[in-house]
mmCIF file of C-alpha atoms and ligand atoms in Angstrom:
data_model
loop_
_atom_site.group_PDB
_atom_site.id
_atom_site.type_symbol
_atom_site.label_atom_id
_atom_site.label_comp_id
_atom_site.label_asym_id
_atom_site.label_seq_id
_atom_site.Cartn_x
_atom_site.Cartn_y
_atom_site.Cartn_z
ATOM 1 C CA MET A 30 -74.122 4.812 13.597
ATOM 2 C CA ASP A 31 -77.134 3.236 15.325
ATOM 3 C CA ASN A 32 -80.273 5.270 15.618
ATOM 4 C CA LYS A 33 -80.557 5.448 19.389
ATOM 5 C CA PHE A 34 -83.949 7.154 19.283
ATOM 6 C CA PRO A 35 -85.993 5.287 16.684
ATOM 7 C CA GLY A 36 -89.381 6.921 16.197
ATOM 8 C CA LYS A 37 -88.878 9.268 19.161
ATOM 9 C CA ASP A 38 -87.942 12.872 19.756
ATOM 10 C CA ILE A 39 -84.950 13.760 21.902
ATOM 11 C CA THR A 40 -86.395 15.235 25.067
ATOM 12 C CA SER A 41 -84.867 17.675 27.556
ATOM 13 C CA GLU A 42 -84.491 14.767 29.933
ATOM 14 C CA ASP A 43 -82.512 12.830 27.271
ATOM 15 C CA LEU A 44 -80.237 15.856 26.806
ATOM 16 C CA LYS A 45 -79.420 15.870 30.493
ATOM 17 C CA THR A 46 -78.947 12.148 30.894
ATOM 18 C CA LYS A 47 -77.957 10.277 27.728
ATOM 19 C CA PHE A 48 -75.285 12.133 25.763
ATOM 20 C CA PRO A 49 -71.545 12.670 25.837
ATOM 21 C CA LEU A 50 -72.231 16.205 27.095
ATOM 22 C CA SER A 51 -75.048 15.392 29.537
ATOM 23 C CA SER A 52 -74.645 17.116 32.868
ATOM 24 C CA SER A 53 -76.098 14.407 35.056
ATOM 25 C CA ILE A 54 -73.738 11.639 33.933
ATOM 26 C CA HIS A 55 -70.479 13.575 33.515
ATOM 27 C CA PRO A 56 -68.584 15.791 35.906
ATOM 28 C CA LYS A 57 -68.081 19.398 34.720
ATOM 29 C CA LYS A 58 -65.328 19.413 32.120
ATOM 30 C CA LYS A 59 -62.255 21.495 32.639
ATOM 31 C CA ILE A 60 -61.015 22.510 29.209
ATOM 32 C CA LYS A 61 -57.287 22.889 29.287
ATOM 33 C CA ILE A 62 -55.680 25.097 26.636
ATOM 34 C CA SER A 63 -52.245 25.033 28.276
ATOM 35 C CA ASP A 64 -50.885 24.184 31.732
ATOM 36 C CA ASN A 65 -52.079 27.528 33.091
ATOM 37 C CA ILE A 66 -55.104 28.279 30.951
ATOM 38 C CA ILE A 67 -58.120 26.249 31.966
ATOM 39 C CA PHE A 68 -61.811 27.009 31.391
ATOM 40 C CA ASP A 69 -63.583 25.814 34.511
ATOM 41 C CA GLU A 70 -65.421 26.979 37.619
ATOM 42 C CA GLN A 71 -62.308 28.398 39.281
ATOM 43 C CA THR A 72 -60.405 30.036 36.449
ATOM 44 C CA VAL A 73 -62.055 32.284 33.887
ATOM 45 C CA PRO A 74 -59.901 32.906 30.813
ATOM 46 C CA VAL A 75 -60.436 36.081 28.807
ATOM 47 C CA VAL A 76 -60.097 35.857 25.021
ATOM 48 C CA ALA A 77 -59.482 39.372 23.756
ATOM 49 C CA GLY A 78 -58.341 41.299 20.735
ATOM 50 C CA PRO A 79 -59.627 43.176 17.717
ATOM 51 C CA ASN A 80 -62.426 41.966 15.483
ATOM 52 C CA GLY A 81 -59.956 41.033 12.767
ATOM 53 C CA ILE A 82 -56.168 41.155 12.991
ATOM 54 C CA GLU A 83 -55.949 43.780 10.176
ATOM 55 C CA ASN A 84 -52.138 44.066 10.161
ATOM 56 C CA LYS A 85 -49.009 43.162 12.108
ATOM 57 C CA GLU A 86 -48.575 46.507 13.816
ATOM 58 C CA LEU A 87 -52.114 46.475 15.197
ATOM 59 C CA ILE A 88 -51.951 42.918 16.446
ATOM 60 C CA PHE A 89 -48.550 43.456 18.107
ATOM 61 C CA LYS A 90 -49.995 46.443 20.016
ATOM 62 C CA CYS A 91 -52.925 44.283 21.126
ATOM 63 C CA CYS A 92 -50.563 41.506 22.286
ATOM 64 C CA GLU A 93 -48.656 44.034 24.400
ATOM 65 C CA ILE A 94 -51.913 45.040 26.108
ATOM 66 C CA LEU A 95 -52.783 41.396 26.743
ATOM 67 C CA GLU A 96 -49.361 40.807 28.297
ATOM 68 C CA LYS A 97 -49.653 43.919 30.478
ATOM 69 C CA ASN A 98 -52.935 42.552 31.795
ATOM 70 C CA ASN A 99 -51.484 39.082 32.345
ATOM 71 C CA LEU A 100 -53.835 37.551 29.812
ATOM 72 C CA LYS A 101 -52.895 34.835 27.351
ATOM 73 C CA LEU A 102 -55.661 34.286 24.813
ATOM 74 C CA LEU A 103 -55.680 36.449 21.704
ATOM 75 C CA ARG A 104 -58.579 36.860 19.282
ATOM 76 C CA GLY A 105 -56.573 36.325 16.108
ATOM 77 C CA GLN A 106 -59.266 36.319 13.427
ATOM 78 C CA ILE A 107 -57.975 36.166 9.869
ATOM 79 C CA TYR A 108 -61.085 34.846 8.116
ATOM 80 C CA LYS A 109 -64.235 36.854 8.777
ATOM 81 C CA PRO A 110 -67.879 36.113 8.075
ATOM 82 C CA LEU A 111 -69.113 39.608 7.150
ATOM 83 C CA THR A 112 -72.865 40.165 6.971
ATOM 84 C CA PHE A 113 -72.622 42.308 3.796
ATOM 85 C CA PRO A 114 -70.051 41.963 1.009
ATOM 86 C CA TYR A 115 -70.306 45.613 -0.041
ATOM 87 C CA ARG A 116 -67.326 47.132 1.660
ATOM 88 C CA SER A 117 -64.075 48.637 0.466
ATOM 89 C CA LYS A 118 -61.058 46.357 0.248
ATOM 90 C CA LYS A 119 -59.769 47.640 3.565
ATOM 91 C CA TYR A 120 -62.729 46.058 5.298
ATOM 92 C CA PHE A 121 -62.117 42.535 4.166
ATOM 93 C CA GLU A 122 -60.343 39.879 6.143
ATOM 94 C CA VAL A 123 -56.550 39.554 5.839
ATOM 95 C CA GLY A 124 -57.117 35.938 4.809
ATOM 96 C CA ASP A 125 -54.230 33.586 4.049
ATOM 97 C CA GLU A 126 -51.702 36.457 4.435
ATOM 98 C CA GLY A 127 -52.780 36.588 8.060
ATOM 99 C CA LEU A 128 -51.210 33.195 8.712
ATOM 100 C CA LYS A 129 -47.778 34.846 8.428
ATOM 101 C CA ILE A 130 -48.844 37.458 10.972
ATOM 102 C CA LEU A 131 -50.031 34.725 13.339
ATOM 103 C CA GLU A 132 -46.657 33.027 12.939
ATOM 104 C CA GLU A 133 -44.892 36.261 13.937
ATOM 105 C CA VAL A 134 -47.222 36.704 16.904
ATOM 106 C CA LYS A 135 -46.235 33.238 18.100
ATOM 107 C CA LYS A 136 -42.523 34.059 17.779
ATOM 108 C CA ASN A 137 -42.776 37.368 19.633
ATOM 109 C CA PHE A 138 -45.394 36.904 22.336
ATOM 110 C CA ASP A 139 -46.367 34.382 24.922
ATOM 111 C CA VAL A 140 -49.995 34.273 23.788
ATOM 112 C CA LEU A 141 -52.247 31.522 22.487
ATOM 113 C CA ILE A 142 -54.354 32.163 19.434
ATOM 114 C CA VAL A 143 -58.109 31.748 18.999
ATOM 115 C CA SER A 144 -59.087 31.992 15.337
ATOM 116 C CA GLU A 145 -62.238 31.346 13.346
ATOM 117 C CA VAL A 146 -62.286 28.644 10.690
ATOM 118 C CA MET A 147 -64.892 29.040 7.964
ATOM 119 C CA GLU A 148 -63.839 26.407 5.432
ATOM 120 C CA ILE A 149 -62.634 22.843 5.861
ATOM 121 C CA GLU A 150 -59.938 23.453 3.205
ATOM 122 C CA LYS A 151 -58.185 26.016 5.436
ATOM 123 C CA LEU A 152 -57.847 23.738 8.463
ATOM 124 C CA ASP A 153 -54.593 22.212 7.356
ATOM 125 C CA MET A 154 -52.890 25.601 6.899
ATOM 126 C CA MET A 155 -54.287 26.980 10.136
ATOM 127 C CA LYS A 156 -53.543 24.118 12.475
ATOM 128 C CA ASP A 157 -49.896 25.032 13.162
ATOM 129 C CA PHE A 158 -50.702 28.580 14.287
ATOM 130 C CA VAL A 159 -54.093 28.242 15.901
ATOM 131 C CA ASP A 160 -54.423 26.964 19.475
ATOM 132 C CA VAL A 161 -58.213 27.170 19.695
ATOM 133 C CA PHE A 162 -60.490 27.011 16.669
ATOM 134 C CA GLN A 163 -63.585 29.177 16.723
ATOM 135 C CA ILE A 164 -66.674 28.011 14.846
ATOM 136 C CA GLY A 165 -68.693 31.190 14.420
ATOM 137 C CA ALA A 166 -72.399 31.722 14.941
ATOM 138 C CA ARG A 167 -73.132 31.461 11.235
ATOM 139 C CA ASN A 168 -71.503 28.045 11.006
ATOM 140 C CA MET A 169 -72.935 26.606 14.207
ATOM 141 C CA GLN A 170 -74.855 23.993 12.254
ATOM 142 C CA ASN A 171 -72.260 23.444 9.549
ATOM 143 C CA PHE A 172 -71.835 19.842 10.674
ATOM 144 C CA PRO A 173 -69.121 18.831 8.156
ATOM 145 C CA LEU A 174 -67.033 21.829 9.339
ATOM 146 C CA ILE A 175 -67.562 20.902 13.013
ATOM 147 C CA THR A 176 -66.645 17.268 12.346
ATOM 148 C CA ALA A 177 -63.499 18.101 10.360
ATOM 149 C CA THR A 178 -62.349 20.634 12.959
ATOM 150 C CA ALA A 179 -63.042 18.248 15.838
ATOM 151 C CA LYS A 180 -60.868 15.568 14.233
ATOM 152 C CA LEU A 181 -57.818 17.815 14.783
ATOM 153 C CA LYS A 182 -58.382 17.343 18.532
ATOM 154 C CA LYS A 183 -57.647 20.969 19.337
ATOM 155 C CA PRO A 184 -60.025 22.903 21.599
ATOM 156 C CA ILE A 185 -63.021 24.481 19.847
ATOM 157 C CA ILE A 186 -65.119 27.494 20.805
ATOM 158 C CA LEU A 187 -68.559 26.831 19.332
ATOM 159 C CA LYS A 188 -70.630 29.996 19.133
ATOM 160 C CA ARG A 189 -74.387 29.806 19.383
ATOM 161 C CA HIS A 190 -76.196 30.990 16.263
ATOM 162 C CA PHE A 191 -78.356 34.036 16.998
ATOM 163 C CA GLY A 192 -81.484 32.176 15.871
ATOM 164 C CA CYS A 193 -80.814 28.810 17.441
ATOM 165 C CA SER A 194 -82.118 27.304 20.629
ATOM 166 C CA ILE A 195 -80.059 25.864 23.430
ATOM 167 C CA ARG A 196 -81.086 22.417 22.203
ATOM 168 C CA ASP A 197 -79.707 23.225 18.720
ATOM 169 C CA LEU A 198 -76.395 24.355 20.230
ATOM 170 C CA LEU A 199 -76.098 21.212 22.326
ATOM 171 C CA GLY A 200 -76.911 19.102 19.269
ATOM 172 C CA ALA A 201 -74.141 20.832 17.303
ATOM 173 C CA ALA A 202 -71.648 20.279 20.146
ATOM 174 C CA GLU A 203 -72.470 16.562 20.089
ATOM 175 C CA TYR A 204 -71.068 16.422 16.538
ATOM 176 C CA ALA A 205 -67.654 17.310 17.964
ATOM 177 C CA LEU A 206 -67.993 15.082 21.003
ATOM 178 C CA ILE A 207 -68.778 11.983 18.968
ATOM 179 C CA GLU A 208 -65.458 12.568 17.153
ATOM 180 C CA LYS A 209 -63.930 12.045 20.608
ATOM 181 C CA ASN A 210 -62.922 15.677 20.869
ATOM 182 C CA GLU A 211 -64.101 16.645 24.319
ATOM 183 C CA ASN A 212 -62.408 20.045 24.303
ATOM 184 C CA ILE A 213 -65.502 22.001 23.436
ATOM 185 C CA ILE A 214 -66.344 25.406 24.865
ATOM 186 C CA LEU A 215 -69.802 26.818 24.171
ATOM 187 C CA CYS A 216 -70.233 30.538 23.571
ATOM 188 C CA GLU A 217 -73.305 32.733 24.022
ATOM 189 C CA ARG A 218 -73.010 35.796 21.724
ATOM 190 C CA GLY A 219 -76.499 37.244 21.554
ATOM 191 C CA VAL A 220 -79.737 36.169 19.972
ATOM 192 C CA ALA A 221 -82.151 37.724 17.513
ATOM 193 C CA SER A 222 -84.835 39.486 19.527
ATOM 194 C CA SER A 223 -86.971 42.568 19.597
ATOM 195 C CA HIS A 224 -83.684 44.483 19.988
ATOM 196 C CA THR A 225 -82.296 43.124 16.744
ATOM 197 C CA HIS A 226 -81.199 45.711 14.199
ATOM 198 C CA LYS A 227 -82.774 48.540 16.123
ATOM 199 C CA SER A 228 -80.776 51.531 17.222
ATOM 200 C CA THR A 229 -80.933 49.989 20.681
ATOM 201 C CA SER A 230 -78.664 47.046 19.850
ATOM 202 C CA ARG A 231 -77.834 44.441 17.267
ATOM 203 C CA PHE A 232 -78.537 41.247 19.216
ATOM 204 C CA MET A 233 -79.560 40.569 22.794
ATOM 205 C CA LEU A 234 -77.166 38.802 25.142
ATOM 206 C CA ASP A 235 -79.041 35.800 26.471
ATOM 207 C CA ILE A 236 -77.676 35.776 30.010
ATOM 208 C CA GLN A 237 -80.130 33.034 30.902
ATOM 209 C CA ALA A 238 -78.377 30.740 28.412
ATOM 210 C CA ILE A 239 -75.376 30.651 30.782
ATOM 211 C CA PRO A 240 -77.075 28.843 33.690
ATOM 212 C CA ALA A 241 -79.258 26.882 31.257
ATOM 213 C CA LEU A 242 -76.303 25.462 29.328
ATOM 214 C CA LYS A 243 -74.527 24.644 32.577
ATOM 215 C CA ASP A 244 -77.626 22.876 33.783
ATOM 216 C CA TYR A 245 -77.860 20.625 30.727
ATOM 217 C CA SER A 246 -74.257 20.032 29.789
ATOM 218 C CA CYS A 247 -70.900 19.355 31.345
ATOM 219 C CA LEU A 248 -69.181 21.796 28.948
ATOM 220 C CA PRO A 249 -67.922 25.234 29.936
ATOM 221 C CA ILE A 250 -69.802 28.230 28.597
ATOM 222 C CA ILE A 251 -68.300 31.597 27.741
ATOM 223 C CA SER A 252 -69.934 34.895 26.845
ATOM 224 C CA ASP A 253 -69.151 37.402 24.075
ATOM 225 C CA PRO A 254 -70.915 40.653 25.006
ATOM 226 C CA SER A 255 -69.168 42.639 22.236
ATOM 227 C CA HIS A 256 -70.907 40.757 19.445
ATOM 228 C CA ALA A 257 -74.195 40.657 21.321
ATOM 229 C CA CYS A 258 -74.847 44.307 21.975
ATOM 230 C CA PHE A 259 -72.784 46.057 19.263
ATOM 231 C CA TRP A 260 -72.242 49.171 21.450
ATOM 232 C CA HIS A 261 -68.905 49.558 23.177
ATOM 233 C CA GLU A 262 -70.571 51.543 25.964
ATOM 234 C CA TRP A 263 -72.528 48.460 27.062
ATOM 235 C CA VAL A 264 -69.716 45.929 26.937
ATOM 236 C CA GLU A 265 -68.502 46.556 30.488
ATOM 237 C CA SER A 266 -71.831 45.920 32.230
ATOM 238 C CA LEU A 267 -72.660 42.879 30.091
ATOM 239 C CA THR A 268 -69.216 41.393 30.706
ATOM 240 C CA LEU A 269 -69.580 41.809 34.467
ATOM 241 C CA ALA A 270 -73.112 40.376 34.303
ATOM 242 C CA SER A 271 -71.835 37.340 32.387
ATOM 243 C CA LEU A 272 -69.219 36.631 35.027
ATOM 244 C CA ALA A 273 -71.828 37.019 37.775
ATOM 245 C CA ALA A 274 -74.150 34.629 35.892
ATOM 246 C CA GLY A 275 -71.465 31.941 35.975
ATOM 247 C CA ALA A 276 -69.613 32.282 32.662
ATOM 248 C CA ASN A 277 -66.496 30.097 32.563
ATOM 249 C CA GLY A 278 -64.746 32.485 30.191
ATOM 250 C CA LEU A 279 -65.222 35.770 28.337
ATOM 251 C CA MET A 280 -64.581 37.078 24.858
ATOM 252 C CA ILE A 281 -63.996 40.811 24.583
ATOM 253 C CA GLU A 282 -63.194 42.941 21.552
ATOM 254 C CA PHE A 283 -60.675 45.763 21.960
ATOM 255 C CA HIS A 284 -58.754 47.966 19.527
ATOM 256 C CA PRO A 285 -56.271 50.860 19.860
ATOM 257 C CA ASP A 286 -58.504 53.086 17.708
ATOM 258 C CA PRO A 287 -61.931 51.435 17.836
ATOM 259 C CA ARG A 288 -63.897 53.926 15.725
ATOM 260 C CA ASN A 289 -61.427 53.292 12.892
ATOM 261 C CA ALA A 290 -61.429 49.499 13.245
ATOM 262 C CA ALA A 291 -61.807 47.736 9.902
ATOM 263 C CA VAL A 292 -64.808 45.710 11.069
ATOM 264 C CA ASP A 293 -67.545 46.455 13.619
ATOM 265 C CA PRO A 294 -66.048 49.787 14.773
ATOM 266 C CA LEU A 295 -68.830 50.467 17.259
ATOM 267 C CA GLN A 296 -68.439 47.425 19.466
ATOM 268 C CA ALA A 297 -64.732 47.430 20.360
ATOM 269 C CA ILE A 298 -63.569 49.144 23.531
ATOM 270 C CA ASN A 299 -60.260 51.030 23.601
ATOM 271 C CA PHE A 300 -57.118 50.016 25.503
ATOM 272 C CA GLU A 301 -57.874 52.238 28.480
ATOM 273 C CA GLU A 302 -61.413 50.913 28.787
ATOM 274 C CA PHE A 303 -60.103 47.363 28.444
ATOM 275 C CA ASN A 304 -57.531 47.812 31.231
ATOM 276 C CA PHE A 305 -60.234 49.261 33.461
ATOM 277 C CA LEU A 306 -62.667 46.435 32.650
ATOM 278 C CA ILE A 307 -60.077 43.782 33.472
ATOM 279 C CA LYS A 308 -59.479 45.462 36.856
ATOM 280 C CA LYS A 309 -63.223 45.442 37.574
ATOM 281 C CA LEU A 310 -63.527 41.820 36.443
ATOM 282 C CA ARG A 311 -60.716 40.826 38.789
ATOM 283 C CA SER A 312 -62.492 42.502 41.735
ATOM 284 C CA LEU A 313 -65.789 40.800 40.935
ATOM 285 C CA ALA A 314 -64.028 37.476 40.393
ATOM 286 C CA SER A 315 -62.443 37.638 43.835
ATOM 287 C CA VAL A 316 -65.899 38.058 45.423
ATOM 288 C CA LEU A 317 -67.053 35.001 43.471
ATOM 289 C CA ASN A 318 -63.948 33.015 44.432
ATOM 290 C CA LYS A 319 -62.781 32.820 40.844
ATOM 291 C CA LYS A 320 -59.709 33.995 39.020
ATOM 292 C CA ILE A 321 -59.503 35.932 35.733
ATOM 293 C CA ILE A 322 -56.659 34.566 33.642
HETATM 294 C C1 PEP B 415 -66.395 36.902 15.655
HETATM 295 O O1 PEP B 415 -66.189 36.469 16.800
HETATM 296 O O2 PEP B 415 -65.546 37.488 14.993
HETATM 297 C C2 PEP B 415 -67.729 36.716 15.051
HETATM 298 C C3 PEP B 415 -67.952 36.990 13.773
HETATM 299 O O3 PEP B 415 -68.664 36.317 15.919
HETATM 300 P P1 PEP B 415 -70.107 35.658 15.696
HETATM 301 O O4 PEP B 415 -69.864 34.392 14.926
HETATM 302 O O5 PEP B 415 -70.563 35.418 17.093
HETATM 303 O O6 PEP B 415 -70.917 36.663 14.957
HETATM 304 MN MN1 MN B 416 -67.866 40.577 14.250
#
């Protein structure tokens, strides 16, 4: 590929005006997952579910809650990037076995599955069961993984690394866009800050990233307050704040028995809290002339 910027840096102005994602030369993209599920300024899809799918019984219960709330996008994580490897077997991802569970989910529920891919080698096995690939924060600059995933032409949720700038995230998204996969959704999930690893929170949700990313790019931006703050008690207010700040979608972790969840037991909300949050989101959305789907 030609070097379009020989001997120059890419400036903020370039970001806004010269790239496949630049806001000033492209209309806002509507990312369509299915006929009814579109990430845009009018409809705000909620991706929800447990941190990892753990087992069939758990994920079926979660799908029932999604259906009761008229939501369609399930967090169906089978491969998990865990910060420490020192946990009992129970805490590890379900891995390849999870593909069978995803297959059963598809047979039994009218939900679409968002699932994280960590290795290029797994893409082929995953592609029949996964509707939206997630590239997690830790792989945000794994360019070969982004390129290989983009080639499948399915929608991708690209999460911002907790130590990366907005410019870095936009640069990573360009790797997918130059593969002619325009179905890219950016995700803010908290940044390293003075809050990091203190008892006050794990990361800090960068609310400002929402308008900033919308200013620079034509891609939709979603927010994942669960991973940002780490405390289930704070998820409701940060979710509502994200919607108010203009998020085009939301990712929320819930679990029937959060404190006994296999991974990140402190950040998931329970079913009752989830139902209540969705009600509140719907009220706020109606004030903003948007619809939670
Ligand atoms: C996740 O969504 O399961 C996850 C690990 O998120 P992040 O990459 O944002 O840490
Ligand atoms: Mn997690």
